[in-house]
mmCIF file of C-alpha atoms in Angstrom:
data_model
loop_
_atom_site.group_PDB
_atom_site.id
_atom_site.type_symbol
_atom_site.label_atom_id
_atom_site.label_comp_id
_atom_site.label_asym_id
_atom_site.label_seq_id
_atom_site.Cartn_x
_atom_site.Cartn_y
_atom_site.Cartn_z
ATOM 1 C CA MET A 1 -20.901 -26.923 60.373
ATOM 2 C CA ASP A 2 -22.744 -27.832 57.176
ATOM 3 C CA ARG A 3 -25.850 -25.788 57.848
ATOM 4 C CA CYS A 4 -27.310 -22.539 56.541
ATOM 5 C CA VAL A 5 -28.580 -19.487 58.400
ATOM 6 C CA VAL A 6 -30.877 -16.742 57.062
ATOM 7 C CA LEU A 7 -30.585 -13.158 58.334
ATOM 8 C CA VAL A 8 -33.581 -11.046 57.339
ATOM 9 C CA ASP A 9 -33.750 -7.253 57.485
ATOM 10 C CA ALA A 10 -37.536 -7.024 57.830
ATOM 11 C CA GLY A 11 -37.543 -3.301 57.095
ATOM 12 C CA TYR A 12 -35.922 -3.944 53.729
ATOM 13 C CA LEU A 13 -37.918 -7.072 52.842
ATOM 14 C CA LEU A 14 -41.360 -5.708 53.712
ATOM 15 C CA GLY A 15 -40.679 -2.127 52.626
ATOM 16 C CA ALA A 16 -39.479 -3.257 49.198
ATOM 17 C CA ALA A 17 -42.426 -5.651 48.921
ATOM 18 C CA ALA A 18 -44.838 -2.809 49.733
ATOM 19 C CA SER A 19 -43.242 -0.664 47.039
ATOM 20 C CA LEU A 20 -43.536 -3.488 44.537
ATOM 21 C CA LEU A 21 -47.144 -4.427 45.296
ATOM 22 C CA ALA A 22 -48.757 -1.246 46.625
ATOM 23 C CA GLY A 23 -46.693 1.499 45.035
ATOM 24 C CA GLU A 24 -45.191 2.924 48.230
ATOM 25 C CA PRO A 25 -42.850 1.547 50.928
ATOM 26 C CA SER A 26 -45.354 1.819 53.790
ATOM 27 C CA ARG A 27 -45.802 -1.581 55.443
ATOM 28 C CA SER A 28 -49.361 -0.604 56.408
ATOM 29 C CA ARG A 29 -50.279 -0.991 52.731
ATOM 30 C CA ILE A 30 -49.612 -4.739 52.694
ATOM 31 C CA ALA A 31 -50.899 -7.838 54.468
ATOM 32 C CA VAL A 32 -48.205 -10.380 55.342
ATOM 33 C CA ASP A 33 -48.610 -14.103 55.934
ATOM 34 C CA HIS A 34 -45.555 -14.473 58.152
ATOM 35 C CA ALA A 35 -45.807 -18.254 58.281
ATOM 36 C CA ALA A 36 -45.717 -18.367 54.484
ATOM 37 C CA VAL A 37 -42.764 -15.950 54.385
ATOM 38 C CA VAL A 38 -40.784 -18.079 56.846
ATOM 39 C CA SER A 39 -41.665 -21.258 54.986
ATOM 40 C CA GLY A 40 -40.670 -19.728 51.674
ATOM 41 C CA LEU A 41 -37.349 -18.458 53.045
ATOM 42 C CA ARG A 42 -36.509 -21.830 54.531
ATOM 43 C CA GLU A 43 -37.393 -23.761 51.403
ATOM 44 C CA ARG A 44 -35.434 -21.479 49.117
ATOM 45 C CA ALA A 45 -32.415 -21.229 51.431
ATOM 46 C CA GLU A 46 -32.086 -25.005 51.668
ATOM 47 C CA LEU A 47 -32.491 -25.323 47.911
ATOM 48 C CA GLU A 48 -29.974 -22.579 47.062
ATOM 49 C CA THR A 49 -27.304 -23.567 49.581
ATOM 50 C CA GLY A 50 -27.792 -27.329 49.546
ATOM 51 C CA GLN A 51 -27.613 -27.303 53.359
ATOM 52 C CA PRO A 52 -30.278 -27.843 56.056
ATOM 53 C CA LEU A 53 -31.500 -24.746 57.856
ATOM 54 C CA LEU A 54 -30.133 -23.977 61.300
ATOM 55 C CA ARG A 55 -32.155 -20.857 62.008
ATOM 56 C CA ILE A 56 -33.827 -17.756 60.561
ATOM 57 C CA TYR A 57 -32.979 -14.504 62.338
ATOM 58 C CA TRP A 58 -35.659 -11.829 61.871
ATOM 59 C CA PHE A 59 -34.331 -8.318 62.525
ATOM 60 C CA ASP A 60 -36.884 -5.544 62.888
ATOM 61 C CA GLY A 61 -37.567 -2.304 64.715
ATOM 62 C CA ALA A 62 -40.254 -1.719 67.378
ATOM 63 C CA PRO A 63 -41.170 1.292 69.535
ATOM 64 C CA ASP A 64 -39.130 1.036 72.755
ATOM 65 C CA ARG A 65 -38.105 -2.443 71.522
ATOM 66 C CA VAL A 66 -41.480 -3.790 72.642
ATOM 67 C CA PRO A 67 -42.549 -6.777 70.485
ATOM 68 C CA GLN A 68 -45.524 -6.074 68.256
ATOM 69 C CA PRO A 69 -48.161 -8.706 67.406
ATOM 70 C CA GLU A 70 -46.282 -9.820 64.297
ATOM 71 C CA HIS A 71 -43.104 -10.265 66.358
ATOM 72 C CA ARG A 72 -44.950 -12.380 68.882
ATOM 73 C CA ARG A 73 -46.224 -14.616 66.110
ATOM 74 C CA LEU A 74 -42.796 -14.923 64.557
ATOM 75 C CA ARG A 75 -40.801 -15.706 67.679
ATOM 76 C CA VAL A 76 -42.866 -18.796 68.506
ATOM 77 C CA MET A 77 -42.387 -20.298 65.045
ATOM 78 C CA PRO A 78 -39.900 -23.181 64.721
ATOM 79 C CA ARG A 79 -36.335 -22.161 63.795
ATOM 80 C CA VAL A 80 -37.116 -18.416 64.004
ATOM 81 C CA THR A 81 -35.353 -15.958 66.309
ATOM 82 C CA VAL A 82 -36.505 -12.340 66.504
ATOM 83 C CA ARG A 83 -34.025 -9.552 67.210
ATOM 84 C CA LEU A 84 -35.517 -6.088 67.793
ATOM 85 C CA GLY A 85 -33.983 -2.676 67.406
ATOM 86 C CA ALA A 86 -35.560 0.615 68.341
ATOM 87 C CA LEU A 87 -38.111 2.340 66.150
ATOM 88 C CA THR A 88 -37.978 6.125 66.476
ATOM 89 C CA ARG A 89 -39.970 8.907 64.855
ATOM 90 C CA THR A 90 -38.081 11.898 63.499
ATOM 91 C CA ASP A 91 -39.632 14.701 61.440
ATOM 92 C CA GLY A 92 -42.783 12.663 61.008
ATOM 93 C CA ARG A 93 -40.973 9.571 59.708
ATOM 94 C CA TRP A 94 -40.183 6.274 61.397
ATOM 95 C CA ALA A 95 -36.595 5.038 61.380
ATOM 96 C CA GLN A 96 -34.932 1.878 62.700
ATOM 97 C CA LYS A 97 -32.062 2.196 65.150
ATOM 98 C CA GLY A 98 -29.692 -0.607 66.076
ATOM 99 C CA VAL A 99 -30.973 -3.124 63.525
ATOM 100 C CA ASP A 100 -27.896 -2.910 61.281
ATOM 101 C CA ALA A 101 -25.578 -3.189 64.274
ATOM 102 C CA ALA A 102 -27.426 -6.276 65.518
ATOM 103 C CA MET A 103 -27.254 -7.930 62.102
ATOM 104 C CA HIS A 104 -23.538 -7.123 61.840
ATOM 105 C CA ALA A 105 -22.854 -8.624 65.289
ATOM 106 C CA GLU A 106 -24.854 -11.790 64.567
ATOM 107 C CA LEU A 107 -23.222 -12.245 61.178
ATOM 108 C CA SER A 108 -19.738 -11.940 62.652
ATOM 109 C CA GLU A 109 -20.461 -14.238 65.594
ATOM 110 C CA LEU A 110 -21.958 -16.979 63.440
ATOM 111 C CA ALA A 111 -18.924 -16.946 61.171
ATOM 112 C CA ARG A 112 -16.360 -16.710 63.983
ATOM 113 C CA ASN A 113 -17.931 -19.632 65.851
ATOM 114 C CA ARG A 114 -18.243 -21.680 62.645
ATOM 115 C CA ALA A 115 -21.918 -22.222 63.406
ATOM 116 C CA CYS A 116 -22.774 -22.600 59.719
ATOM 117 C CA SER A 117 -21.271 -23.003 56.283
ATOM 118 C CA ASP A 118 -23.638 -20.669 54.407
ATOM 119 C CA ILE A 119 -25.316 -17.411 55.406
ATOM 120 C CA VAL A 120 -28.193 -15.880 53.452
ATOM 121 C CA LEU A 121 -28.600 -12.105 53.818
ATOM 122 C CA VAL A 122 -31.911 -10.509 52.859
ATOM 123 C CA THR A 123 -30.943 -6.851 52.993
ATOM 124 C CA GLY A 124 -29.836 -3.930 50.892
ATOM 125 C CA ASP A 125 -27.863 -1.932 53.455
ATOM 126 C CA GLY A 126 -24.207 -1.301 52.638
ATOM 127 C CA ASP A 127 -23.415 -0.955 56.362
ATOM 128 C CA LEU A 128 -23.242 -4.751 56.497
ATOM 129 C CA LEU A 129 -20.283 -4.829 54.117
ATOM 130 C CA PRO A 130 -17.626 -5.196 56.888
ATOM 131 C CA GLY A 131 -19.591 -8.044 58.468
ATOM 132 C CA MET A 132 -19.921 -9.781 55.120
ATOM 133 C CA MET A 133 -16.189 -9.482 54.509
ATOM 134 C CA SER A 134 -15.443 -10.846 57.984
ATOM 135 C CA ALA A 135 -17.722 -13.840 57.417
ATOM 136 C CA LYS A 136 -15.998 -14.646 54.147
ATOM 137 C CA GLU A 137 -12.603 -14.523 55.831
ATOM 138 C CA HIS A 138 -13.837 -17.221 58.246
ATOM 139 C CA GLY A 139 -14.737 -19.504 55.343
ATOM 140 C CA VAL A 140 -18.483 -18.872 55.229
ATOM 141 C CA ALA A 141 -20.240 -18.585 51.858
ATOM 142 C CA VAL A 142 -22.433 -15.463 51.807
ATOM 143 C CA HIS A 143 -25.611 -15.418 49.686
ATOM 144 C CA LEU A 144 -27.252 -12.020 49.101
ATOM 145 C CA TRP A 145 -30.931 -11.895 48.223
ATOM 146 C CA ALA A 146 -32.695 -8.862 46.791
ATOM 147 C CA VAL A 147 -36.365 -7.994 46.462
ATOM 148 C CA GLN A 148 -37.411 -7.051 42.960
ATOM 149 C CA ALA A 149 -37.448 -3.252 42.789
ATOM 150 C CA ALA A 150 -40.780 -1.583 42.115
ATOM 151 C CA ASP A 151 -39.541 1.077 39.687
ATOM 152 C CA GLY A 152 -36.974 -1.085 37.965
ATOM 153 C CA ASP A 153 -34.179 0.649 39.761
ATOM 154 C CA TYR A 154 -31.562 -0.812 42.070
ATOM 155 C CA ASN A 155 -32.458 -1.228 45.772
ATOM 156 C CA GLN A 156 -29.246 -2.703 47.193
ATOM 157 C CA SER A 157 -25.792 -1.355 47.900
ATOM 158 C CA GLU A 158 -23.654 -2.131 44.874
ATOM 159 C CA ASP A 159 -20.652 -2.701 47.167
ATOM 160 C CA LEU A 160 -22.669 -5.354 48.976
ATOM 161 C CA VAL A 161 -23.576 -6.987 45.668
ATOM 162 C CA ALA A 162 -19.958 -6.999 44.546
ATOM 163 C CA GLU A 163 -18.744 -8.679 47.746
ATOM 164 C CA ALA A 164 -21.396 -11.435 47.925
ATOM 165 C CA ASP A 165 -20.489 -14.968 46.875
ATOM 166 C CA GLU A 166 -23.927 -15.608 45.365
ATOM 167 C CA ARG A 167 -26.843 -13.324 44.544
ATOM 168 C CA ARG A 168 -30.498 -14.088 43.908
ATOM 169 C CA VAL A 169 -33.665 -12.036 43.485
ATOM 170 C CA LEU A 170 -36.998 -12.611 45.199
ATOM 171 C CA ASP A 171 -39.251 -11.688 42.309
ATOM 172 C CA ARG A 172 -42.887 -10.678 42.164
ATOM 173 C CA ALA A 173 -44.113 -14.275 41.944
ATOM 174 C CA TRP A 174 -42.225 -15.261 45.100
ATOM 175 C CA ILE A 175 -43.385 -12.160 46.986
ATOM 176 C CA THR A 176 -47.064 -12.539 46.106
ATOM 177 C CA ALA A 177 -47.093 -16.104 47.425
ATOM 178 C CA ALA A 178 -46.942 -14.684 50.974
ATOM 179 C CA ILE A 179 -47.625 -10.932 50.750
ATOM 180 C CA ARG A 180 -50.472 -8.998 49.173
ATOM 181 C CA ALA A 181 -51.586 -5.411 48.943
ATOM 182 C CA ARG A 182 -54.459 -4.591 51.288
ATOM 183 C CA ASP A 183 -58.009 -4.654 49.934
ATOM 184 C CA GLY A 184 -57.002 -7.766 48.011
ATOM 185 C CA VAL A 185 -55.672 -5.874 45.012
ATOM 186 C CA VAL A 186 -52.097 -6.317 43.884
ATOM 187 C CA CYS A 187 -50.846 -3.382 41.851
ATOM 188 C CA PRO A 188 -50.198 -4.523 38.273
ATOM 189 C CA PRO A 189 -46.740 -3.996 36.850
ATOM 190 C CA PRO A 190 -46.628 -0.284 36.017
ATOM 191 C CA GLY A 191 -46.379 0.865 32.454
ATOM 192 C CA PRO A 192 -43.814 3.268 31.022
ATOM 193 C CA HIS A 193 -43.299 6.341 33.165
ATOM 194 C CA SER A 194 -43.116 9.638 31.334
ATOM 195 C CA GLU A 195 -41.060 11.115 34.159
ATOM 196 C CA PHE A 196 -38.325 8.556 33.493
ATOM 197 C CA ALA A 197 -38.152 9.720 29.907
ATOM 198 C CA ALA A 198 -37.981 13.354 30.985
ATOM 199 C CA ILE A 199 -35.186 12.654 33.440
ATOM 200 C CA LEU A 200 -33.123 10.461 31.158
ATOM 201 C CA ALA A 201 -33.532 12.649 28.090
ATOM 202 C CA ALA A 202 -32.701 15.871 29.912
ATOM 203 C CA PRO A 203 -29.248 17.420 29.361
ATOM 204 C CA LEU A 204 -26.585 16.804 31.943
ATOM 205 C CA PRO A 205 -26.440 19.532 34.596
ATOM 206 C CA GLU A 206 -23.267 21.557 34.727
ATOM 207 C CA SER A 207 -22.324 19.939 38.043
ATOM 208 C CA ALA A 208 -22.288 16.534 36.357
ATOM 209 C CA ALA A 209 -20.530 17.731 33.252
ATOM 210 C CA GLY A 210 -17.461 18.775 35.204
ATOM 211 C CA PRO A 211 -15.235 21.819 34.797
ATOM 212 C CA SER A 212 -15.768 24.084 31.862
ATOM 213 C CA GLU A 213 -13.922 22.969 28.782
ATOM 214 C CA PRO A 214 -12.077 25.481 26.628
ATOM 215 C CA ARG A 215 -13.563 25.634 23.179
ATOM 216 C CA GLN A 216 -11.193 25.546 20.284
ATOM 217 C CA GLU A 217 -11.589 27.138 16.917
ATOM 218 C CA ALA A 218 -13.250 24.816 14.415
ATOM 219 C CA HIS A 219 -13.612 21.981 16.921
ATOM 220 C CA PRO A 220 -14.230 18.773 14.910
ATOM 221 C CA HIS A 221 -16.606 17.238 17.465
ATOM 222 C CA PRO A 222 -19.832 19.254 17.735
ATOM 223 C CA GLU A 223 -21.290 16.945 20.354
ATOM 224 C CA ALA A 224 -18.401 17.769 22.713
ATOM 225 C CA GLN A 225 -19.741 21.284 23.266
ATOM 226 C CA ARG A 226 -21.490 21.952 26.551
ATOM 227 C CA PRO A 227 -25.274 22.485 26.210
ATOM 228 C CA GLY A 228 -26.892 25.598 27.538
ATOM 229 C CA LYS A 229 -29.401 25.654 30.375
ATOM 230 C CA ASN A 230 -32.325 24.877 28.086
ATOM 231 C CA GLY A 231 -30.589 21.905 26.470
ATOM 232 C CA SER A 232 -29.524 23.805 23.349
ATOM 233 C CA ALA A 233 -26.003 24.766 22.475
ATOM 234 C CA PRO A 234 -24.863 28.220 23.606
ATOM 235 C CA ALA A 235 -25.800 31.125 21.372
ATOM 236 C CA ALA A 236 -24.455 34.617 21.072
ATOM 237 C CA GLU A 237 -25.915 37.102 23.520
ATOM 238 C CA GLY A 238 -29.238 38.465 22.319
ATOM 239 C CA THR A 239 -29.233 36.638 18.978
ATOM 240 C CA GLY A 240 -30.416 33.366 17.540
ATOM 241 C CA THR A 241 -27.073 32.517 15.964
ATOM 242 C CA ALA A 242 -24.192 30.546 17.309
ATOM 243 C CA ALA A 243 -21.478 32.673 18.831
ATOM 244 C CA PRO A 244 -18.657 33.250 16.317
ATOM 245 C CA GLY A 245 -15.273 31.811 17.092
ATOM 246 C CA LYS A 246 -16.713 29.137 19.383
ATOM 247 C CA GLY A 247 -16.139 26.148 17.104
ATOM 248 C CA VAL A 248 -18.368 24.300 14.674
ATOM 249 C CA PRO A 249 -22.054 24.910 15.535
ATOM 250 C CA THR A 250 -24.142 21.954 16.608
ATOM 251 C CA PRO A 251 -27.331 20.886 14.808
ATOM 252 C CA LYS A 252 -29.278 22.528 17.623
ATOM 253 C CA ASP A 253 -27.513 25.820 16.906
ATOM 254 C CA LEU A 254 -28.426 25.664 13.253
ATOM 255 C CA ALA A 255 -31.996 24.563 13.908
ATOM 256 C CA ASP A 256 -32.434 27.630 16.112
ATOM 257 C CA LEU A 257 -30.947 30.054 13.597
ATOM 258 C CA GLY A 258 -33.478 32.722 12.758
ATOM 259 C CA ARG A 259 -36.152 31.338 15.098
ATOM 260 C CA ALA A 260 -38.257 33.778 17.079
ATOM 261 C CA HIS A 261 -36.143 35.154 19.917
ATOM 262 C CA ALA A 262 -37.795 38.552 19.499
ATOM 263 C CA ALA A 263 -41.410 39.734 19.883
ATOM 264 C CA PRO A 264 -44.106 37.709 18.099
ATOM 265 C CA SER A 265 -44.806 40.651 15.793
ATOM 266 C CA GLN A 266 -41.364 40.387 14.236
ATOM 267 C CA HIS A 267 -40.772 37.988 11.383
ATOM 268 C CA PRO A 268 -38.239 35.261 12.009
ATOM 269 C CA GLN A 269 -35.259 35.351 9.724
ATOM 270 C CA PRO A 270 -34.792 32.416 7.372
ATOM 271 C CA ALA A 271 -32.139 29.939 8.391
ATOM 272 C CA PRO A 272 -28.965 30.484 6.397
ATOM 273 C CA SER A 273 -27.609 27.728 4.232
ATOM 274 C CA ALA A 274 -24.836 25.822 5.952
ATOM 275 C CA THR A 275 -23.176 22.446 5.953
ATOM 276 C CA LEU A 276 -21.830 20.535 8.914
ATOM 277 C CA ARG A 277 -19.013 18.040 8.775
ATOM 278 C CA TRP A 278 -19.478 15.003 11.017
ATOM 279 C CA SER A 279 -16.589 12.760 12.007
ATOM 280 C CA SER A 280 -17.289 9.027 12.086
ATOM 281 C CA GLU A 281 -15.645 5.704 11.445
ATOM 282 C CA LYS A 282 -16.463 6.271 7.763
ATOM 283 C CA GLY A 283 -14.539 9.523 7.687
ATOM 284 C CA TRP A 284 -15.911 13.033 7.292
ATOM 285 C CA THR A 285 -19.514 13.247 6.187
ATOM 286 C CA GLU A 286 -21.142 16.325 4.698
ATOM 287 C CA ARG A 287 -24.537 17.019 6.255
ATOM 288 C CA ALA A 288 -27.122 19.549 5.228
ATOM 289 C CA THR A 289 -28.716 21.670 7.926
ATOM 290 C CA GLY A 290 -31.910 23.575 8.606
ATOM 291 C CA ALA A 291 -34.967 22.219 6.790
ATOM 292 C CA ASP A 292 -32.915 19.382 5.260
ATOM 293 C CA LEU A 293 -32.107 17.809 8.643
ATOM 294 C CA PRO A 294 -34.090 14.604 9.314
ATOM 295 C CA ASP A 295 -37.016 14.966 11.706
ATOM 296 C CA THR A 296 -36.334 13.260 15.051
ATOM 297 C CA SER A 297 -39.589 14.104 16.827
ATOM 298 C CA GLY A 298 -41.188 10.750 16.017
ATOM 299 C CA LEU A 299 -38.396 8.640 17.476
ATOM 300 C CA PRO A 300 -39.118 7.455 21.036
ATOM 301 C CA THR A 301 -36.474 7.203 23.730
ATOM 302 C CA LEU A 302 -35.655 3.878 25.356
ATOM 303 C CA ALA A 303 -37.301 5.084 28.582
ATOM 304 C CA GLN A 304 -40.567 5.648 26.719
ATOM 305 C CA LEU A 305 -40.418 2.121 25.324
ATOM 306 C CA THR A 306 -39.496 0.407 28.596
ATOM 307 C CA THR A 307 -41.843 -0.783 31.315
ATOM 308 C CA ALA A 308 -40.807 -0.770 34.966
ATOM 309 C CA GLU A 309 -40.509 -4.560 34.883
ATOM 310 C CA GLN A 310 -38.173 -4.361 31.889
ATOM 311 C CA ARG A 311 -36.187 -1.597 33.530
ATOM 312 C CA TRP A 312 -35.646 -3.770 36.592
ATOM 313 C CA ALA A 313 -34.534 -6.672 34.368
ATOM 314 C CA ASP A 314 -32.200 -4.315 32.499
ATOM 315 C CA ARG A 315 -30.507 -3.289 35.725
ATOM 316 C CA GLU A 316 -30.073 -6.924 36.702
ATOM 317 C CA ALA A 317 -28.504 -7.660 33.311
ATOM 318 C CA ASP A 318 -26.253 -4.611 33.614
ATOM 319 C CA ILE A 319 -24.908 -5.938 36.909
ATOM 320 C CA THR A 320 -24.431 -9.541 35.843
ATOM 321 C CA ALA A 321 -23.947 -9.652 32.065
ATOM 322 C CA VAL A 322 -22.697 -6.329 30.627
ATOM 323 C CA SER A 323 -18.937 -5.915 30.892
ATOM 324 C CA GLY A 324 -18.863 -2.121 30.707
ATOM 325 C CA ASP A 325 -16.745 -1.980 27.567
ATOM 326 C CA PRO A 326 -17.770 1.261 25.782
ATOM 327 C CA TYR A 327 -18.432 -0.459 22.457
ATOM 328 C CA GLU A 328 -20.536 -3.192 24.107
ATOM 329 C CA VAL A 329 -22.480 -0.621 26.135
ATOM 330 C CA GLY A 330 -23.540 1.101 22.914
ATOM 331 C CA GLN A 331 -24.570 -2.230 21.412
ATOM 332 C CA VAL A 332 -26.644 -3.261 24.438
ATOM 333 C CA PHE A 333 -28.480 0.071 24.480
ATOM 334 C CA ALA A 334 -29.261 -0.135 20.752
ATOM 335 C CA ARG A 335 -30.353 -3.771 21.034
ATOM 336 C CA ARG A 336 -32.900 -2.920 23.733
ATOM 337 C CA TRP A 337 -34.192 0.118 21.856
ATOM 338 C CA ILE A 338 -34.697 -1.860 18.660
ATOM 339 C CA ALA A 339 -36.309 -4.863 20.386
ATOM 340 C CA ARG A 340 -38.951 -2.657 22.032
ATOM 341 C CA LEU A 341 -39.963 -0.607 19.024
ATOM 342 C CA THR A 342 -43.653 -0.842 18.228
ATOM 343 C CA GLU A 343 -43.243 0.462 14.673
ATOM 344 C CA PRO A 344 -40.546 -1.253 12.560
ATOM 345 C CA ALA A 345 -40.348 1.794 10.294
ATOM 346 C CA GLN A 346 -38.747 3.742 13.154
ATOM 347 C CA LEU A 347 -35.581 1.647 12.842
ATOM 348 C CA GLN A 348 -35.221 2.667 9.212
ATOM 349 C CA GLN A 349 -35.943 6.266 10.219
ATOM 350 C CA LEU A 350 -33.153 6.143 12.787
ATOM 351 C CA SER A 351 -30.661 4.777 10.264
ATOM 352 C CA THR A 352 -31.134 7.872 8.083
ATOM 353 C CA HIS A 353 -29.574 9.965 10.839
ATOM 354 C CA TYR A 354 -26.183 8.271 10.588
ATOM 355 C CA PRO A 355 -23.624 9.259 11.830
ATOM 356 C CA ARG A 356 -25.442 11.564 14.251
ATOM 357 C CA VAL A 357 -27.403 9.923 17.069
ATOM 358 C CA PRO A 358 -30.602 11.979 17.540
ATOM 359 C CA HIS A 359 -30.221 14.447 20.401
ATOM 360 C CA ARG A 360 -32.697 12.911 22.895
ATOM 361 C CA ILE A 361 -31.547 9.344 22.273
ATOM 362 C CA ASP A 362 -27.888 10.377 22.394
ATOM 363 C CA GLY A 363 -28.332 12.032 25.787
ATOM 364 C CA GLU A 364 -30.024 8.908 27.129
ATOM 365 C CA LEU A 365 -27.288 6.703 25.658
ATOM 366 C CA LEU A 366 -24.523 8.671 27.368
ATOM 367 C CA ARG A 367 -26.361 8.663 30.689
ATOM 368 C CA TYR A 368 -26.704 4.908 30.410
ATOM 369 C CA ALA A 369 -22.960 4.646 29.766
ATOM 370 C CA ALA A 370 -22.281 6.733 32.864
ATOM 371 C CA ARG A 371 -23.626 3.872 35.016
ATOM 372 C CA PHE A 372 -20.546 1.859 34.085
ATOM 373 C CA GLY A 373 -18.093 4.592 35.064
ATOM 374 C CA LEU A 374 -17.564 5.679 31.478
ATOM 375 C CA LEU A 375 -17.342 9.322 30.435
ATOM 376 C CA ALA A 376 -15.302 10.054 33.559
ATOM 377 C CA HIS A 377 -13.243 13.212 33.465
ATOM 378 C CA LYS A 378 -9.572 12.595 32.856
ATOM 379 C CA ASP A 379 -7.258 15.554 33.287
ATOM 380 C CA ASP A 380 -10.329 17.807 33.362
ATOM 381 C CA GLN A 381 -11.366 16.677 29.886
ATOM 382 C CA ILE A 382 -14.220 14.397 28.885
ATOM 383 C CA ASP A 383 -12.864 11.196 27.358
ATOM 384 C CA GLU A 384 -13.920 11.566 23.726
ATOM 385 C CA HIS A 385 -12.504 8.135 22.887
ATOM 386 C CA ASP A 386 -15.166 6.511 25.066
ATOM 387 C CA ARG A 387 -17.883 8.657 23.520
ATOM 388 C CA TYR A 388 -16.943 7.589 20.009
ATOM 389 C CA ALA A 389 -16.681 3.921 21.056
ATOM 390 C CA ILE A 390 -20.150 4.055 22.654
ATOM 391 C CA ARG A 391 -21.705 5.604 19.562
ATOM 392 C CA ALA A 392 -19.816 3.256 17.248
ATOM 393 C CA GLY A 393 -21.261 0.265 19.113
ATOM 394 C CA PHE A 394 -24.723 1.818 18.895
ATOM 395 C CA TRP A 395 -24.504 2.341 15.135
ATOM 396 C CA ARG A 396 -22.967 -1.064 14.467
ATOM 397 C CA GLU A 397 -25.956 -2.735 16.160
ATOM 398 C CA VAL A 398 -28.443 -0.509 14.296
ATOM 399 C CA ASP A 399 -26.664 -1.255 11.011
ATOM 400 C CA ALA A 400 -26.703 -5.011 11.678
ATOM 401 C CA ARG A 401 -30.422 -5.011 12.493
ATOM 402 C CA THR A 402 -31.272 -2.807 9.490
ATOM 403 C CA VAL A 403 -29.386 -5.098 7.124
ATOM 404 C CA ALA A 404 -31.034 -8.173 8.662
ATOM 405 C CA GLU A 405 -34.513 -6.743 8.171
ATOM 406 C CA HIS A 406 -33.878 -5.944 4.515
ATOM 407 C CA ALA A 407 -31.988 -9.121 3.647
ATOM 408 C CA PRO A 408 -33.778 -11.240 1.010
ATOM 409 C CA ALA A 409 -35.465 -14.335 2.366
ATOM 410 C CA ALA A 410 -33.844 -17.669 1.540
ATOM 411 C CA ASP A 411 -35.630 -19.879 -0.929
#
């Protein structure tokens, strides 16, 4: 049948809307115009699918499955059918029971009986993946709709996203047409969150870094060494110097040489003169250390430059437009960092660090790459080829933008 059906997980739709507008997923924080929501869903479903609406199924939880006032309003609306699961309270929190199973059963039955040609799912629960696959096998086109995430993160099962035939996002403008935060105030898009920067710039925990890697004498890749618990490279017991015989020291090792590890009354020893050799696509590069190292404290991380709205858009682009090639991943990261800089001079400052990506930015870059399955352990070793490709893409983009900014203007 050439008709469309909409299956709505109300817990997901309204909880995500509350997070977006009121800052927390509690539905008590929002006021919902259910007639406007239903009208908006119908209009968009018919537009997206090109088919007339058969019915909207509204799946929600209720204590003892007893319809609440909102359910009574919904079930008398044209083309709306309400299906209720149980709502139980455990450890002070409410949880839906039976809603996913009911959605799965309805999805399968609609497809098996060929009641429609297109099904729109408004949900984020990966438990519906088998039902989605079954519907596709019966020739039904499955459209998956998401609600814009409040913190810019992802609020749907990625397996569900991958299996859907089409995917759309109900953004803030669509949501606010029918839902508002109580007291008449819609939370503005949040600004940059310092906690994001702290999380993304922090060193990888040992559990994420995988099994310990044997260190080789005079290892040519200083960034391959595992950081210590405080984010710095390991040092010899009780001293401020890098442990001998553990490979080439990292810049963090050398920066910490002679710094106060003893009582404040003792004088710190001066940092010894040393030179590091950095491998790059331009060959080996001699780098001074200690006081001659460029200052990185003024360079912001991407998280510090990114608003929650931008972070959400970035995640959408990562899903739909970024291939996951290591070189491209480095380019995309650098492109976003450069585009959001508030001080153009910071780009030139970054370029002086070549070929070493500043520590905080490098950690964030590698964590971003990890989203695409890169940096996976192969034979208990971190894939250094991917690391170099990621950083090469980063530097190529920085180099291209730096050259463009300093190119003479055409007459």
